[in-house]
Amino acid sequence: MAIRTLISIEGRSKIDKTSRILCMAFLVFLLVAVGTVACKKAEEGVSEEEDIALKESIIEFEGNVGVAVGKYIFIAEARGFDLVVQGGLESGDVSMLVGKEIRGEGEFTPERPSILGINTIEIKDESGNWMNVFTRSEDIVLSDYLDLKARDKFPVLEKLTYDKKNDWEDKEIARVFGKLEGEEGNYKISVLDEKGKQVGKIIVDNFTDFGIYYVKKLRLFDKFWFYVDIKDTVDWNVRRRTREMFHADVLFAGLF
């Protein structure tokens, strides 16, 4: 009798042990399944947020092209933005768009709030039909772009005179107020003091695309700030006779 009882107890122990193992296995499976579903929902949530953010960053534009230089386009209707075309048009370059009515979509990023990277451009032909002339296939590259933070690093050259070269020779970049004179290939900046009197001239060797783009945008103004890369000082004998102080490349032009 005792033997039968012992066998019965051992049998129940094995059954209980097996049941516990099965329950534990089920719980582990349930936790894994719940975790997988939660991760999947989280990933779907992130994907949806990214899609929403991308859609919110797409801005449509339409208007007449006033200025187009290099990869930069200005249309008054796209207030606050400089439009950037990365890559070539299907025919010609962006200068062919000046005076034409265009429309399209661009992408805005918080890192460069004044730049709209163009994704597509359509141009209206003489019949009033829209024709696609550009679809972006490259990442935006802005090697000559100067944002507000970069412009703040340009010191103002104050109280300049042609006979004091130390005022500019210890600087690599600077900001001067004046007006552009001359013609293409022979431009000079007439530097003005706070009373509007000329204190000297700067010989312009080159403009970056971004620089000349802004000069053309400001065509309604005859005086503004030039952000320049300072180069060689003009020889004293020439400087004394012409008031030309130094050579420079123009990187940007603005009202402040």
mmCIF file of C-alpha atoms in Angstrom:
data_model
loop_
_atom_site.group_PDB
_atom_site.id
_atom_site.type_symbol
_atom_site.label_atom_id
_atom_site.label_comp_id
_atom_site.label_asym_id
_atom_site.label_seq_id
_atom_site.Cartn_x
_atom_site.Cartn_y
_atom_site.Cartn_z
ATOM 1 C CA MET A 1 0.000 0.000 0.000
ATOM 2 C CA ALA A 2 2.832 2.339 0.955
ATOM 3 C CA ILE A 3 4.540 1.629 -2.339
ATOM 4 C CA ARG A 4 1.383 2.519 -4.308
ATOM 5 C CA THR A 5 1.009 5.764 -2.380
ATOM 6 C CA LEU A 6 4.629 6.721 -3.092
ATOM 7 C CA ILE A 7 4.205 6.037 -6.793
ATOM 8 C CA SER A 8 1.036 8.091 -6.849
ATOM 9 C CA ILE A 9 2.781 11.026 -5.141
ATOM 10 C CA GLU A 10 5.748 10.869 -7.521
ATOM 11 C CA GLY A 11 3.372 10.822 -10.489
ATOM 12 C CA ARG A 12 1.539 13.891 -9.290
ATOM 13 C CA SER A 13 4.873 15.675 -8.691
ATOM 14 C CA LYS A 14 5.935 15.005 -12.255
ATOM 15 C CA ILE A 15 2.593 16.269 -13.566
ATOM 16 C CA ASP A 16 2.814 19.425 -11.440
ATOM 17 C CA LYS A 17 6.401 20.038 -12.561
ATOM 18 C CA THR A 18 5.431 19.592 -16.216
ATOM 19 C CA SER A 19 2.474 21.971 -15.783
ATOM 20 C CA ARG A 20 4.696 24.633 -14.247
ATOM 21 C CA ILE A 21 7.191 24.341 -17.087
ATOM 22 C CA LEU A 22 4.421 24.642 -19.669
ATOM 23 C CA CYS A 23 2.953 27.676 -17.891
ATOM 24 C CA MET A 24 6.351 29.368 -17.751
ATOM 25 C CA ALA A 25 6.955 28.652 -21.417
ATOM 26 C CA PHE A 26 3.554 30.111 -22.284
ATOM 27 C CA LEU A 27 4.258 33.248 -20.242
ATOM 28 C CA VAL A 28 7.641 33.716 -21.970
ATOM 29 C CA PHE A 29 5.969 33.296 -25.365
ATOM 30 C CA LEU A 30 3.261 35.790 -24.407
ATOM 31 C CA LEU A 31 5.828 38.383 -23.266
ATOM 32 C CA VAL A 32 7.844 37.990 -26.470
ATOM 33 C CA ALA A 33 4.711 38.326 -28.592
ATOM 34 C CA VAL A 34 3.541 41.440 -26.747
ATOM 35 C CA GLY A 35 7.028 42.973 -26.999
ATOM 36 C CA THR A 36 7.184 42.292 -30.731
ATOM 37 C CA VAL A 37 3.781 43.880 -31.323
ATOM 38 C CA ALA A 38 4.749 46.906 -29.205
ATOM 39 C CA CYS A 39 8.024 47.372 -31.117
ATOM 40 C CA LYS A 40 6.229 47.054 -34.422
ATOM 41 C CA LYS A 41 3.685 49.694 -33.388
ATOM 42 C CA ALA A 42 6.481 51.954 -32.151
ATOM 43 C CA GLU A 43 8.325 51.583 -35.454
ATOM 44 C CA GLU A 44 5.112 52.308 -37.355
ATOM 45 C CA GLY A 45 4.590 55.377 -35.148
ATOM 46 C CA VAL A 46 8.101 56.674 -35.881
ATOM 47 C CA SER A 47 7.627 56.027 -39.587
ATOM 48 C CA GLU A 48 4.317 57.917 -39.562
ATOM 49 C CA GLU A 49 5.946 60.838 -37.711
ATOM 50 C CA GLU A 50 8.768 60.927 -40.266
ATOM 51 C CA ASP A 51 6.251 60.909 -43.125
ATOM 52 C CA ILE A 52 4.298 63.758 -41.518
ATOM 53 C CA ALA A 53 7.497 65.762 -40.915
ATOM 54 C CA LEU A 54 8.572 65.244 -44.542
ATOM 55 C CA LYS A 55 5.181 66.359 -45.852
ATOM 56 C CA GLU A 56 5.227 69.439 -43.624
ATOM 57 C CA SER A 57 8.689 70.375 -44.951
ATOM 58 C CA ILE A 58 7.515 70.362 -48.594
ATOM 59 C CA ILE A 59 6.554 73.842 -49.805
ATOM 60 C CA GLU A 60 4.945 74.681 -53.132
ATOM 61 C CA PHE A 61 5.926 77.855 -54.965
ATOM 62 C CA GLU A 62 4.800 79.739 -58.045
ATOM 63 C CA GLY A 63 5.854 83.069 -59.498
ATOM 64 C CA ASN A 64 8.047 85.010 -61.906
ATOM 65 C CA VAL A 65 11.823 84.601 -61.706
ATOM 66 C CA GLY A 66 13.517 87.905 -60.937
ATOM 67 C CA VAL A 67 17.105 86.744 -60.395
ATOM 68 C CA ALA A 68 18.882 83.490 -61.275
ATOM 69 C CA VAL A 69 22.612 83.012 -60.717
ATOM 70 C CA GLY A 70 24.506 79.731 -60.454
ATOM 71 C CA LYS A 71 22.145 77.502 -58.499
ATOM 72 C CA TYR A 72 20.220 80.338 -56.805
ATOM 73 C CA ILE A 73 16.794 81.617 -57.878
ATOM 74 C CA PHE A 74 14.731 84.476 -56.509
ATOM 75 C CA ILE A 75 10.991 84.907 -57.002
ATOM 76 C CA ALA A 76 9.201 87.577 -55.005
ATOM 77 C CA GLU A 77 6.213 85.298 -54.392
ATOM 78 C CA ALA A 78 8.402 82.863 -52.401
ATOM 79 C CA ARG A 79 8.847 85.449 -49.672
ATOM 80 C CA GLY A 80 11.740 84.782 -47.307
ATOM 81 C CA PHE A 81 13.325 82.003 -49.368
ATOM 82 C CA ASP A 82 16.292 81.674 -51.676
ATOM 83 C CA LEU A 83 15.490 78.824 -54.051
ATOM 84 C CA VAL A 84 18.346 76.405 -54.775
ATOM 85 C CA VAL A 85 18.590 74.211 -57.882
ATOM 86 C CA GLN A 86 21.045 71.349 -57.391
ATOM 87 C CA GLY A 87 21.943 69.954 -60.802
ATOM 88 C CA GLY A 88 21.236 71.051 -64.355
ATOM 89 C CA LEU A 89 17.943 71.785 -66.005
ATOM 90 C CA GLU A 90 16.770 69.537 -68.802
ATOM 91 C CA SER A 91 17.849 72.262 -71.212
ATOM 92 C CA GLY A 92 20.194 75.139 -70.382
ATOM 93 C CA ASP A 93 20.997 76.621 -66.984
ATOM 94 C CA VAL A 94 18.969 78.601 -64.438
ATOM 95 C CA SER A 95 19.666 81.922 -66.191
ATOM 96 C CA MET A 96 17.150 80.897 -68.871
ATOM 97 C CA LEU A 97 14.425 81.122 -66.222
ATOM 98 C CA VAL A 98 14.776 84.881 -65.653
ATOM 99 C CA GLY A 99 11.498 86.608 -66.505
ATOM 100 C CA LYS A 100 9.656 83.279 -66.834
ATOM 101 C CA GLU A 101 6.748 82.057 -64.744
ATOM 102 C CA ILE A 102 7.571 78.863 -62.880
ATOM 103 C CA ARG A 103 6.046 76.608 -60.261
ATOM 104 C CA GLY A 104 7.194 73.592 -58.304
ATOM 105 C CA GLU A 105 7.971 72.075 -54.941
ATOM 106 C CA GLY A 106 10.886 72.614 -52.598
ATOM 107 C CA GLU A 107 12.110 71.156 -49.342
ATOM 108 C CA PHE A 108 12.617 73.271 -46.218
ATOM 109 C CA THR A 109 14.985 72.365 -43.362
ATOM 110 C CA PRO A 110 15.242 74.132 -39.954
ATOM 111 C CA GLU A 111 19.044 74.104 -40.263
ATOM 112 C CA ARG A 112 18.845 76.487 -43.238
ATOM 113 C CA PRO A 113 15.561 78.364 -42.769
ATOM 114 C CA SER A 114 16.107 80.799 -45.671
ATOM 115 C CA ILE A 115 16.917 78.064 -48.216
ATOM 116 C CA LEU A 116 14.348 76.108 -50.197
ATOM 117 C CA GLY A 117 15.944 73.125 -51.933
ATOM 118 C CA ILE A 118 13.980 72.712 -55.149
ATOM 119 C CA ASN A 119 12.683 69.234 -55.948
ATOM 120 C CA THR A 120 10.786 70.046 -59.152
ATOM 121 C CA ILE A 121 10.343 72.996 -61.519
ATOM 122 C CA GLU A 122 7.716 73.492 -64.192
ATOM 123 C CA ILE A 123 7.749 76.421 -66.603
ATOM 124 C CA LYS A 124 4.740 77.964 -68.314
ATOM 125 C CA ASP A 125 5.110 78.137 -72.078
ATOM 126 C CA GLU A 126 3.599 80.687 -74.456
ATOM 127 C CA SER A 127 0.438 78.595 -74.773
ATOM 128 C CA GLY A 128 -0.105 78.603 -71.027
ATOM 129 C CA ASN A 129 0.832 74.960 -70.611
ATOM 130 C CA TRP A 130 3.154 73.774 -67.852
ATOM 131 C CA MET A 131 6.244 71.792 -68.786
ATOM 132 C CA ASN A 132 8.637 70.070 -66.380
ATOM 133 C CA VAL A 133 12.223 71.309 -66.740
ATOM 134 C CA PHE A 134 13.838 70.035 -63.548
ATOM 135 C CA THR A 135 13.622 67.095 -61.147
ATOM 136 C CA ARG A 136 16.237 66.909 -58.422
ATOM 137 C CA SER A 137 18.378 63.762 -58.294
ATOM 138 C CA GLU A 138 21.272 65.054 -56.146
ATOM 139 C CA ASP A 139 21.771 66.161 -52.551
ATOM 140 C CA ILE A 140 21.876 69.921 -51.994
ATOM 141 C CA VAL A 141 25.450 71.275 -51.746
ATOM 142 C CA LEU A 142 25.947 74.879 -50.599
ATOM 143 C CA SER A 143 29.678 75.511 -50.618
ATOM 144 C CA ASP A 144 29.416 79.327 -50.918
ATOM 145 C CA TYR A 145 26.304 79.881 -48.805
ATOM 146 C CA LEU A 146 26.681 82.209 -45.792
ATOM 147 C CA ASP A 147 24.056 81.942 -43.082
ATOM 148 C CA LEU A 148 23.468 84.536 -40.351
ATOM 149 C CA LYS A 149 25.830 82.804 -37.946
ATOM 150 C CA ALA A 150 28.655 82.864 -40.498
ATOM 151 C CA ARG A 151 28.002 86.528 -41.353
ATOM 152 C CA ASP A 152 28.320 87.517 -37.710
ATOM 153 C CA LYS A 153 31.990 86.532 -37.880
ATOM 154 C CA PHE A 154 32.766 89.315 -40.384
ATOM 155 C CA PRO A 155 34.131 92.345 -38.476
ATOM 156 C CA VAL A 156 33.126 95.812 -39.634
ATOM 157 C CA LEU A 157 36.006 97.867 -41.075
ATOM 158 C CA GLU A 158 35.438 101.236 -39.509
ATOM 159 C CA LYS A 159 37.195 104.561 -40.092
ATOM 160 C CA LEU A 160 39.060 103.230 -43.104
ATOM 161 C CA THR A 161 41.539 105.421 -44.933
ATOM 162 C CA TYR A 162 43.668 104.472 -47.909
ATOM 163 C CA ASP A 163 46.896 105.404 -46.126
ATOM 164 C CA LYS A 164 46.418 103.104 -43.087
ATOM 165 C CA LYS A 165 46.843 99.572 -44.376
ATOM 166 C CA ASN A 166 47.088 98.124 -40.863
ATOM 167 C CA ASP A 167 43.328 98.635 -40.607
ATOM 168 C CA TRP A 168 42.755 95.732 -42.998
ATOM 169 C CA GLU A 169 45.998 93.774 -43.348
ATOM 170 C CA ASP A 170 45.559 91.982 -40.013
ATOM 171 C CA LYS A 171 42.151 90.660 -41.105
ATOM 172 C CA GLU A 172 41.172 87.878 -43.512
ATOM 173 C CA ILE A 173 37.480 88.736 -43.859
ATOM 174 C CA ALA A 174 35.508 91.921 -43.226
ATOM 175 C CA ARG A 175 32.300 93.833 -43.819
ATOM 176 C CA VAL A 176 32.244 97.280 -45.463
ATOM 177 C CA PHE A 177 29.455 99.680 -46.400
ATOM 178 C CA GLY A 178 29.441 101.230 -49.832
ATOM 179 C CA LYS A 179 28.259 101.019 -53.412
ATOM 180 C CA LEU A 180 29.327 99.011 -56.425
ATOM 181 C CA GLU A 181 30.877 100.882 -59.323
ATOM 182 C CA GLY A 182 32.232 99.930 -62.731
ATOM 183 C CA GLU A 183 31.215 97.109 -65.013
ATOM 184 C CA GLU A 184 31.665 93.366 -65.284
ATOM 185 C CA GLY A 185 35.337 92.474 -65.115
ATOM 186 C CA ASN A 186 36.243 95.826 -63.595
ATOM 187 C CA TYR A 187 34.113 96.274 -60.478
ATOM 188 C CA LYS A 188 35.126 98.365 -57.487
ATOM 189 C CA ILE A 189 33.445 98.999 -54.155
ATOM 190 C CA SER A 190 33.350 102.659 -53.208
ATOM 191 C CA VAL A 191 33.636 102.484 -49.412
ATOM 192 C CA LEU A 192 31.585 105.121 -47.573
ATOM 193 C CA ASP A 193 31.777 106.439 -44.032
ATOM 194 C CA GLU A 194 28.785 107.123 -41.803
ATOM 195 C CA LYS A 195 28.286 110.512 -43.485
ATOM 196 C CA GLY A 196 28.233 108.985 -46.986
ATOM 197 C CA LYS A 197 31.675 110.292 -47.894
ATOM 198 C CA GLN A 198 34.023 108.070 -49.891
ATOM 199 C CA VAL A 199 37.067 106.965 -47.869
ATOM 200 C CA GLY A 200 38.609 104.618 -50.419
ATOM 201 C CA LYS A 201 37.981 101.871 -52.949
ATOM 202 C CA ILE A 202 38.213 98.083 -52.976
ATOM 203 C CA ILE A 203 39.093 96.254 -56.200
ATOM 204 C CA VAL A 204 36.719 93.307 -56.705
ATOM 205 C CA ASP A 205 38.560 90.321 -58.141
ATOM 206 C CA ASN A 206 35.698 87.834 -57.946
ATOM 207 C CA PHE A 207 32.142 87.266 -56.798
ATOM 208 C CA THR A 208 30.889 83.949 -55.511
ATOM 209 C CA ASP A 209 27.579 82.887 -57.070
ATOM 210 C CA PHE A 210 25.909 83.603 -53.746
ATOM 211 C CA GLY A 211 27.563 87.021 -53.614
ATOM 212 C CA ILE A 212 26.548 88.239 -57.070
ATOM 213 C CA TYR A 213 23.095 86.698 -56.585
ATOM 214 C CA TYR A 214 22.532 88.975 -53.595
ATOM 215 C CA VAL A 215 23.989 92.000 -55.352
ATOM 216 C CA LYS A 216 21.402 91.471 -58.097
ATOM 217 C CA LYS A 217 18.632 90.905 -55.548
ATOM 218 C CA LEU A 218 19.459 94.303 -54.049
ATOM 219 C CA ARG A 219 19.341 96.100 -57.414
ATOM 220 C CA LEU A 220 16.747 98.540 -56.059
ATOM 221 C CA PHE A 221 19.334 99.792 -53.565
ATOM 222 C CA ASP A 222 22.543 101.571 -54.525
ATOM 223 C CA LYS A 223 24.296 101.222 -51.151
ATOM 224 C CA PHE A 224 24.614 98.166 -48.918
ATOM 225 C CA TRP A 225 27.020 96.022 -46.928
ATOM 226 C CA PHE A 226 29.611 93.902 -48.708
ATOM 227 C CA TYR A 227 31.049 90.818 -47.016
ATOM 228 C CA VAL A 228 34.509 90.323 -48.455
ATOM 229 C CA ASP A 229 37.500 88.022 -48.389
ATOM 230 C CA ILE A 230 40.491 90.392 -48.089
ATOM 231 C CA LYS A 231 43.400 89.755 -50.456
ATOM 232 C CA ASP A 232 46.449 91.771 -51.562
ATOM 233 C CA THR A 233 47.048 95.387 -50.567
ATOM 234 C CA VAL A 234 47.474 97.827 -53.442
ATOM 235 C CA ASP A 235 50.974 99.259 -53.858
ATOM 236 C CA TRP A 236 51.413 102.563 -52.035
ATOM 237 C CA ASN A 237 52.154 104.636 -55.137
ATOM 238 C CA VAL A 238 48.959 103.417 -56.808
ATOM 239 C CA ARG A 239 46.988 103.644 -53.572
ATOM 240 C CA ARG A 240 47.968 107.262 -53.028
ATOM 241 C CA ARG A 241 46.901 108.201 -56.551
ATOM 242 C CA THR A 242 43.674 106.137 -56.921
ATOM 243 C CA ARG A 243 42.548 105.591 -53.296
ATOM 244 C CA GLU A 244 42.286 101.862 -54.139
ATOM 245 C CA MET A 245 43.115 100.085 -50.869
ATOM 246 C CA PHE A 246 43.121 96.322 -51.487
ATOM 247 C CA HIS A 247 41.801 93.480 -53.622
ATOM 248 C CA ALA A 248 38.916 91.323 -52.410
ATOM 249 C CA ASP A 249 36.390 88.642 -53.328
ATOM 250 C CA VAL A 250 32.737 89.429 -52.563
ATOM 251 C CA LEU A 251 31.034 86.602 -50.687
ATOM 252 C CA PHE A 252 27.723 88.242 -49.814
ATOM 253 C CA ALA A 253 25.853 91.557 -49.939
ATOM 254 C CA GLY A 254 23.088 92.691 -47.614
ATOM 255 C CA LEU A 255 21.274 95.607 -46.050
ATOM 256 C CA PHE A 256 22.851 94.884 -42.673
#
